[in-house]
Amino acid sequence: MNERYAEKLSRMIQKETVSADGQTDLGKFYEFHDLLRELFPALFSVCQFRDHNGSILMRWPGKEHPEPAKQGLLLMNHFDVVEAAGEWEHPPFSGEIADGRVWGRGTLDDKGPLFAMLQAAEELVSEGFVPEKDIWFESACTEEIMGEGADTISKWLQEQGYRFEMVLDEGGAILTEPIGGAKGDFAMIGVGEKGCADIKFIAKSQGGHASAPPKNTPLVRLGKFMSYIDRSEIFDVQLSPVICEMLRRLAPHMEGMSAKAMAQPERFAPLIKRIMAKSSPTAGALLKTTIAFTRACGSGGNNVIPDEAWVIGNMRYSHHQGQEKSIEAVTKAAKRYGIETEVLDPGFESPVSDWNGRAFRLVEEAVGKVFPGTACSPYLMTGASDSRFMSRVSSSCIRFAPFHLSDEQMASIHGCNENVDVRSLVPAVQFYQTIIRSF
Ligand SMILES: [Zn+2]
């Protein structure tokens, strides 16, 4: 079974599906559709298929088959991948199977989960299984470029009046010791993600020749502003309810003082905030809105003071401060340095899903069945996933893929030597089958 699964995934890796800004030639994505039809013929024979500019939406009608189906299950992920630069041990689009692994760009992000999801359904269809309610599959070709695939599909679903009791996308995974001192394996199940906005900060002046510079030229002001943001706390630092729940669930697996504090996070909030802020940028980012400066532009000449210079800030806003208030805070800070702000893209605010609801419980139960001994915890993603758009059609968007990842595998996502264990494919397929059967 393992080998057969690995072969199929390998074929999916061999179809290069790198997405790029402004892509108009969708040929390679349609070739990938054809490959899916070939690999999962039974599933395609029962599904209604829609193409949204290269992104896929499929409906597997359930027994109830209501029109429009109000409470189905949406399984989603993406099939575009990021570029594969750097030195790879196995060529990134070879899909080589070696040393018990399938190698290549997309094996984890996100074709491995896509394979498992479709294979699970393919086998169920072949057995004659018909789901109670509609099961939908969505897979976009624009996720990695923050493109519009899932955005337009979610709008279409909304227009048609579809609602989903549960959406399951990529995001969390099974990790060993997800934070220092928490012993054991944990399924970190994403229940929400921070919003993501792009903001341009513009400093203007009269310009002039570099031989007689006045004080506070545009680049100097931008520099002072960025330095201010870097060293001060302009955003609200809070332990949100989902982070408190995560700490409470990890606490029983820890020892000593930190276990005691984490078991009662609200009571020890100041201490925990200090520990998290110091422990890593990722832990710190769970507590507040962040902003990273990613691009900059000055004048066109080495001896010309710019009359206008700018930097771009990529902001990830917390749920407690939100989009508007976070933008307000940074706009106020920029003003102090005579800098204008322009919101290039305000991003999309999506709520946190209930970790006491049925959708989360179904994932917990499937983890318990397929990965015995693995504890479950909700968590918040600092990165973005396509599922944020699905909050238009569901209040339960869960972000989790059933793969146990090592640190080295985590680093390989968007990096070099991305790979998945061949042995992890069977439990991943079982996981999705459990979800579909129990939905
Ligand atoms: Zn991904």
Coordinates of C-alpha atoms and ligand atoms in Angstrom, one line a residue:
M1 CA 0.0 0.0 0.0
N2 CA 2.7 2.4 1.0
E3 CA 4.5 2.0 -2.3
R4 CA 1.4 2.4 -4.4
Y5 CA 0.6 5.6 -2.5
A6 CA 4.1 6.9 -2.8
E7 CA 4.0 6.3 -6.6
K8 CA 0.8 8.3 -6.9
L9 CA 2.2 11.2 -4.9
S10 CA 5.4 11.1 -6.9
R11 CA 3.5 11.6 -10.1
M12 CA 1.8 14.7 -8.5
I13 CA 5.2 16.1 -7.6
Q14 CA 6.6 15.6 -11.1
K15 CA 4.0 18.0 -12.5
E16 CA 5.6 21.3 -11.8
T17 CA 2.9 23.8 -10.5
V18 CA 4.9 26.8 -9.4
S19 CA 2.6 29.8 -9.2
A20 CA 3.7 33.3 -10.0
D21 CA 2.3 36.8 -9.7
G22 CA 0.3 37.8 -12.8
Q23 CA 0.2 34.3 -14.2
T24 CA -2.0 34.0 -17.3
D25 CA -0.8 30.7 -18.8
L26 CA -2.7 28.2 -16.8
G27 CA -1.7 25.2 -19.0
K28 CA 0.4 23.5 -16.4
F29 CA -2.4 23.7 -13.9
Y30 CA -4.9 22.1 -16.4
E31 CA -2.3 19.3 -17.0
F32 CA -2.4 18.8 -13.2
H33 CA -6.2 18.5 -13.3
D34 CA -5.8 15.8 -16.0
L35 CA -3.4 14.0 -13.8
L36 CA -5.8 14.0 -10.9
R37 CA -8.6 12.6 -13.2
E38 CA -6.2 9.8 -14.1
L39 CA -5.1 9.0 -10.5
F40 CA -8.6 9.3 -8.9
P41 CA -11.0 8.0 -11.5
A42 CA -13.7 6.7 -9.2
L43 CA -14.0 10.0 -7.3
F44 CA -14.1 12.0 -10.5
S45 CA -16.9 9.8 -11.8
V46 CA -19.2 10.7 -8.9
C47 CA -18.2 14.4 -8.4
Q48 CA -19.5 17.5 -10.1
F49 CA -16.4 19.4 -11.1
R50 CA -15.9 23.2 -11.5
D51 CA -12.9 25.0 -12.8
H52 CA -12.3 28.5 -11.4
N53 CA -9.4 29.9 -13.5
G54 CA -7.3 26.8 -12.7
S55 CA -8.5 26.4 -9.1
I56 CA -10.6 23.3 -8.5
L57 CA -14.0 22.9 -6.7
M58 CA -15.6 19.5 -6.6
R59 CA -18.9 18.3 -5.0
W60 CA -19.4 14.7 -4.0
P61 CA -23.2 14.5 -3.5
G62 CA -24.4 13.0 -0.3
K63 CA -27.5 11.0 0.5
E64 CA -29.5 13.9 1.7
H65 CA -28.5 15.8 -1.4
P66 CA -30.4 19.0 -0.4
E67 CA -30.5 21.9 -2.9
P68 CA -28.7 23.9 -2.0
A69 CA -26.8 21.7 0.5
K70 CA -26.7 23.7 3.7
Q71 CA -24.4 21.8 5.9
G72 CA -21.7 19.9 4.0
L73 CA -18.1 19.3 4.7
L74 CA -15.4 21.1 2.7
L75 CA -11.9 19.6 2.5
M76 CA -9.4 22.0 1.0
N77 CA -5.8 22.8 0.3
H78 CA -3.8 24.1 -2.6
F79 CA -1.8 22.5 -5.4
D80 CA 0.4 25.4 -6.5
V81 CA 3.9 25.4 -5.0
V82 CA 6.6 27.9 -4.4
E83 CA 9.8 27.9 -6.4
A84 CA 12.6 25.4 -5.7
A85 CA 15.8 27.3 -5.5
G86 CA 19.0 26.1 -3.8
E87 CA 20.9 22.8 -3.8
W88 CA 18.6 19.8 -3.6
E89 CA 19.7 16.2 -2.8
H90 CA 17.0 14.9 -5.1
P91 CA 15.8 17.2 -8.0
P92 CA 12.8 19.1 -6.7
F93 CA 10.4 18.0 -9.4
S94 CA 11.7 14.4 -9.8
G95 CA 9.4 13.0 -7.1
E96 CA 12.2 10.5 -6.3
I97 CA 11.4 7.8 -3.8
A98 CA 14.5 7.0 -1.8
D99 CA 15.4 6.3 1.8
G100 CA 11.8 5.7 2.7
R101 CA 10.7 9.1 1.6
V102 CA 9.1 10.9 -1.4
W103 CA 11.2 13.9 -2.3
G104 CA 10.3 17.1 -4.0
R105 CA 8.6 20.5 -3.9
G106 CA 5.1 20.2 -2.6
T107 CA 5.4 16.8 -0.8
L108 CA 4.3 18.5 2.4
D109 CA 3.0 21.8 1.2
D110 CA 0.5 20.8 0.0
K111 CA 0.3 17.9 -2.4
G112 CA 0.9 15.3 0.3
P113 CA -2.3 16.3 2.1
L114 CA -4.1 16.7 -1.3
F115 CA -3.1 13.2 -2.2
A116 CA -4.3 11.8 1.1
M117 CA -7.6 13.6 1.0
L118 CA -8.4 12.5 -2.6
Q119 CA -7.1 9.0 -2.1
A120 CA -9.3 8.6 1.0
A121 CA -12.4 9.5 -1.0
E122 CA -11.3 7.5 -4.0
E123 CA -11.2 4.3 -1.9
L124 CA -14.6 5.1 -0.2
V125 CA -16.2 5.6 -3.6
S126 CA -14.8 2.3 -4.9
E127 CA -16.3 0.5 -1.9
G128 CA -19.7 2.0 -2.8
F129 CA -19.7 4.4 0.2
V130 CA -22.1 7.3 -0.2
P131 CA -21.7 10.1 2.4
E132 CA -24.7 11.3 4.4
K133 CA -24.1 15.0 3.4
D134 CA -22.3 16.6 0.6
I135 CA -18.5 16.4 0.7
W136 CA -16.7 19.2 -1.2
F137 CA -13.1 19.4 -2.3
E138 CA -11.4 22.7 -3.0
S139 CA -7.8 23.1 -4.3
A140 CA -6.5 26.4 -5.5
C141 CA -3.6 27.2 -7.8
T142 CA -2.9 30.7 -6.3
E143 CA -2.4 30.1 -2.5
E144 CA 1.3 30.7 -2.5
I145 CA 0.9 34.1 -4.2
M146 CA -1.9 35.2 -2.0
G147 CA -4.0 35.0 -5.1
E148 CA -7.7 35.0 -5.8
G149 CA -8.5 31.3 -6.3
A150 CA -10.0 30.5 -2.9
D151 CA -11.3 34.1 -2.6
T152 CA -13.5 33.8 -5.8
I153 CA -14.6 30.2 -5.0
S154 CA -15.7 31.2 -1.5
K155 CA -17.7 34.1 -3.1
W156 CA -19.3 31.8 -5.6
L157 CA -20.3 29.3 -2.8
Q158 CA -21.7 32.2 -0.8
E159 CA -23.7 33.4 -3.8
Q160 CA -25.1 29.9 -4.3
G161 CA -26.2 29.8 -0.6
Y162 CA -23.9 27.0 0.5
R163 CA -22.9 26.8 4.1
F164 CA -20.5 24.3 5.6
E165 CA -20.7 22.7 9.0
M166 CA -16.9 22.1 8.7
V167 CA -14.0 23.3 6.6
L168 CA -10.7 21.5 6.9
D169 CA -7.6 23.1 5.4
E170 CA -3.8 22.9 5.8
G171 CA -2.1 24.6 8.7
G172 CA -1.2 22.6 11.8
A173 CA 0.5 19.2 12.0
I174 CA 1.7 16.6 14.5
L175 CA 4.8 17.9 16.3
T176 CA 7.0 16.4 19.0
E177 CA 7.6 18.9 21.8
P178 CA 5.9 21.8 20.1
I179 CA 7.1 24.2 22.8
G180 CA 10.2 23.5 25.0
G181 CA 9.4 21.2 27.8
A182 CA 6.1 19.8 26.5
K183 CA 7.0 16.1 26.2
G184 CA 5.3 13.9 23.6
D185 CA 3.5 14.2 20.3
F186 CA 0.9 16.9 19.8
A187 CA -1.6 17.5 17.0
M188 CA -1.5 21.2 16.8
I189 CA -4.9 22.0 15.3
G190 CA -5.2 25.5 13.8
V191 CA -8.5 27.3 14.7
G192 CA -7.6 30.7 13.3
E193 CA -5.0 32.8 11.6
K194 CA -3.8 36.3 11.9
G195 CA -4.8 38.8 9.2
C196 CA -2.2 40.1 6.7
A197 CA -2.0 43.6 5.4
D198 CA 0.5 45.4 3.2
I199 CA 1.2 49.0 4.0
K200 CA 3.4 51.5 2.2
F201 CA 5.1 54.2 4.3
I202 CA 6.1 57.3 2.3
A203 CA 8.5 60.1 3.3
K204 CA 8.6 63.2 1.0
S205 CA 11.0 66.2 0.8
Q206 CA 12.2 68.8 -1.7
G207 CA 14.9 66.4 -2.9
G208 CA 18.2 68.0 -3.9
H209 CA 21.9 67.3 -4.4
A210 CA 23.7 65.0 -2.0
S211 CA 26.6 67.4 -1.6
A212 CA 24.7 69.7 0.9
P213 CA 22.2 67.5 2.7
P214 CA 19.6 69.0 5.1
K215 CA 18.6 67.2 8.2
N216 CA 15.9 64.4 8.2
T217 CA 15.9 63.6 4.6
P218 CA 13.2 60.9 3.6
L219 CA 15.4 57.9 4.1
V220 CA 16.6 59.1 7.5
R221 CA 13.1 59.6 8.6
L222 CA 12.1 56.1 7.4
G223 CA 15.1 54.7 9.2
K224 CA 14.2 56.4 12.4
F225 CA 10.6 55.2 12.1
M226 CA 11.6 51.6 11.5
S227 CA 14.0 51.7 14.4
Y228 CA 11.2 53.0 16.6
I229 CA 8.9 50.2 15.6
D230 CA 11.6 47.7 16.1
R231 CA 12.4 48.7 19.7
S232 CA 9.0 49.8 21.0
E233 CA 5.7 48.1 21.7
I234 CA 3.1 49.9 19.7
F235 CA 0.7 47.0 19.5
D236 CA -1.5 45.4 22.2
V237 CA 0.1 42.4 23.9
Q238 CA -2.5 39.9 25.1
L239 CA -2.9 36.2 25.9
S240 CA -6.0 35.4 23.7
P241 CA -8.5 32.7 24.8
V242 CA -7.1 30.2 22.2
I243 CA -3.5 30.7 23.4
C244 CA -4.7 30.2 27.0
E245 CA -6.5 27.0 25.9
M246 CA -3.3 25.8 24.2
L247 CA -1.2 26.4 27.3
R248 CA -3.7 24.6 29.5
R249 CA -3.6 21.6 27.2
L250 CA 0.2 21.5 27.1
A251 CA 0.6 22.0 30.8
P252 CA -0.1 18.4 32.0
H253 CA 2.8 17.3 29.8
M254 CA 5.3 19.7 31.4
E255 CA 7.1 19.8 34.6
G256 CA 8.1 22.4 37.2
M257 CA 7.1 26.0 37.5
S258 CA 6.2 26.6 33.9
A259 CA 3.7 23.7 34.1
K260 CA 2.1 25.3 37.1
A261 CA 1.9 28.7 35.4
M262 CA 0.6 27.3 32.1
A263 CA -2.1 25.4 33.8
Q264 CA -3.6 28.7 34.9
P265 CA -2.6 31.1 32.1
E266 CA -5.0 33.9 33.0
R267 CA -3.7 34.0 36.6
F268 CA 0.0 34.1 35.5
A269 CA -0.5 36.2 32.3
P270 CA 2.2 38.8 32.9
L271 CA 4.8 36.0 33.6
I272 CA 3.7 33.9 30.6
K273 CA 3.7 36.9 28.3
R274 CA 7.3 37.7 29.3
I275 CA 8.4 34.1 28.7
M276 CA 6.7 33.8 25.4
A277 CA 7.9 37.2 24.1
K278 CA 11.5 36.2 24.9
S279 CA 11.4 32.6 23.8
S280 CA 11.1 33.0 20.0
P281 CA 9.7 35.3 17.3
T282 CA 7.0 32.8 16.6
A283 CA 5.8 32.6 20.2
G284 CA 6.0 36.4 20.5
A285 CA 3.9 36.8 17.3
L286 CA 1.1 34.8 18.9
L287 CA 0.6 37.7 21.4
K288 CA 0.2 40.7 19.2
T289 CA 0.1 42.4 15.8
T290 CA 3.5 42.4 14.1
I291 CA 5.0 44.3 11.2
A292 CA 8.0 43.3 9.1
F293 CA 9.6 45.8 6.7
T294 CA 10.2 43.9 3.5
R295 CA 10.9 46.4 0.6
A296 CA 12.4 49.8 0.3
C297 CA 13.0 52.5 -2.4
G298 CA 15.0 55.7 -2.5
S299 CA 16.1 57.9 -5.4
G300 CA 17.4 56.8 -8.7
G301 CA 20.9 58.2 -8.4
N302 CA 23.8 57.7 -6.0
N303 CA 24.1 61.5 -5.6
V304 CA 20.4 62.4 -5.5
I305 CA 18.4 62.9 -2.3
P306 CA 15.0 61.4 -3.0
D307 CA 12.0 63.7 -3.1
E308 CA 10.1 60.6 -2.1
A309 CA 11.2 57.4 -0.5
W310 CA 9.2 54.5 0.7
V311 CA 9.2 51.2 2.6
I312 CA 6.7 48.4 2.6
G313 CA 5.5 46.9 5.9
N314 CA 3.9 43.5 5.9
M315 CA 1.5 43.5 8.9
R316 CA 0.0 40.5 10.6
Y317 CA -2.8 41.7 12.8
S318 CA -3.9 39.9 16.0
H319 CA -7.6 39.1 16.6
H320 CA -7.7 41.2 19.7
Q321 CA -6.5 44.4 18.1
G322 CA -7.9 43.7 14.6
Q323 CA -7.3 45.2 11.2
E324 CA -8.5 48.7 11.7
K325 CA -7.0 49.4 15.1
S326 CA -3.7 47.9 14.1
I327 CA -3.5 50.1 11.0
E328 CA -4.5 53.0 13.2
A329 CA -1.6 52.4 15.6
V330 CA 1.1 52.2 13.0
T331 CA -0.3 55.2 11.1
K332 CA -0.1 57.2 14.3
A333 CA 3.5 56.1 14.8
A334 CA 4.4 57.0 11.2
K335 CA 3.0 60.5 11.6
R336 CA 5.5 61.3 14.3
Y337 CA 8.2 61.0 11.7
G338 CA 6.3 63.0 9.0
I339 CA 5.6 59.8 7.1
E340 CA 2.4 59.1 5.2
T341 CA 0.7 55.7 5.1
E342 CA -1.0 54.0 2.2
V343 CA -2.8 50.7 2.8
L344 CA -2.0 48.7 -0.3
D345 CA -3.9 45.6 0.7
P346 CA -5.9 45.6 4.0
G347 CA -6.1 41.8 4.0
F348 CA -9.0 39.6 5.1
E349 CA -10.0 39.3 8.7
S350 CA -11.3 35.9 9.7
P351 CA -12.6 34.8 13.1
V352 CA -11.4 32.1 15.4
S353 CA -13.3 28.8 15.2
D354 CA -14.8 27.1 18.3
W355 CA -12.5 24.4 19.7
N356 CA -15.5 23.0 21.7
G357 CA -17.5 22.6 18.5
R358 CA -18.3 19.5 16.5
A359 CA -15.7 20.2 13.7
F360 CA -12.8 20.4 16.2
R361 CA -14.1 17.3 18.0
L362 CA -14.2 15.3 14.8
V363 CA -10.6 16.1 14.1
E364 CA -9.7 15.2 17.7
E365 CA -11.5 11.9 17.4
A366 CA -9.8 11.1 14.1
V367 CA -6.4 11.9 15.6
G368 CA -7.2 9.7 18.6
K369 CA -8.1 6.8 16.4
V370 CA -5.3 7.0 13.8
F371 CA -2.5 8.4 15.9
P372 CA -3.0 6.9 19.4
G373 CA -1.1 8.6 22.2
T374 CA -1.1 11.9 20.4
A375 CA -2.6 14.8 22.4
C376 CA -4.6 17.5 20.7
S377 CA -4.4 21.3 21.2
P378 CA -5.9 24.2 19.3
Y379 CA -3.5 26.9 18.2
L380 CA -3.3 30.0 16.1
M381 CA -1.5 30.3 12.8
T382 CA 0.8 33.3 12.4
G383 CA 0.9 32.6 8.6
A384 CA -2.0 32.8 6.3
S385 CA -4.0 30.0 4.6
D386 CA -6.7 30.0 2.0
S387 CA -9.3 28.9 4.6
R388 CA -9.6 32.5 5.8
F389 CA -11.8 33.2 2.8
M390 CA -14.1 30.3 3.8
S391 CA -15.2 32.1 6.9
R392 CA -17.7 33.6 4.4
V393 CA -19.4 30.2 4.3
S394 CA -18.5 28.5 7.6
S395 CA -18.0 29.4 11.2
S396 CA -15.8 26.3 11.7
C397 CA -12.6 26.4 9.7
I398 CA -10.0 24.0 11.0
R399 CA -6.4 24.1 9.8
F400 CA -4.7 20.8 10.2
A401 CA -2.9 18.2 8.0
P402 CA -2.4 14.7 9.5
F403 CA 1.3 14.4 9.1
H404 CA 4.0 14.0 11.8
L405 CA 6.7 16.5 10.9
S406 CA 10.3 16.7 12.2
D407 CA 12.1 20.0 12.6
E408 CA 14.1 19.2 9.5
Q409 CA 10.9 18.6 7.5
M410 CA 9.3 21.8 8.9
A411 CA 12.4 23.7 7.6
S412 CA 12.1 22.1 4.2
I413 CA 8.7 23.7 3.6
H414 CA 9.5 26.6 1.2
G415 CA 13.2 25.5 1.7
C416 CA 15.4 22.8 0.2
N417 CA 14.9 19.0 0.3
E418 CA 11.1 19.0 1.0
N419 CA 10.1 15.4 1.7
V420 CA 7.4 13.2 3.2
D421 CA 7.8 9.8 4.9
V422 CA 6.3 7.0 2.8
R423 CA 5.0 5.4 5.9
S424 CA 3.0 8.5 6.9
L425 CA 0.8 8.2 3.8
V426 CA -1.4 5.3 5.1
P427 CA -2.4 7.0 8.4
A428 CA -3.0 10.3 6.5
V429 CA -5.4 8.5 4.2
Q430 CA -7.1 6.8 7.2
F431 CA -7.4 10.1 8.9
Y432 CA -9.5 11.7 6.1
Q433 CA -11.5 8.5 5.7
T434 CA -12.4 8.7 9.4
I435 CA -13.5 12.3 9.0
I436 CA -15.6 11.6 6.0
R437 CA -17.2 8.5 7.5
S438 CA -18.0 10.2 10.8
F439 CA -19.2 13.5 9.3
Ligands
ZN1 ZN 0.5 25.6 1.9

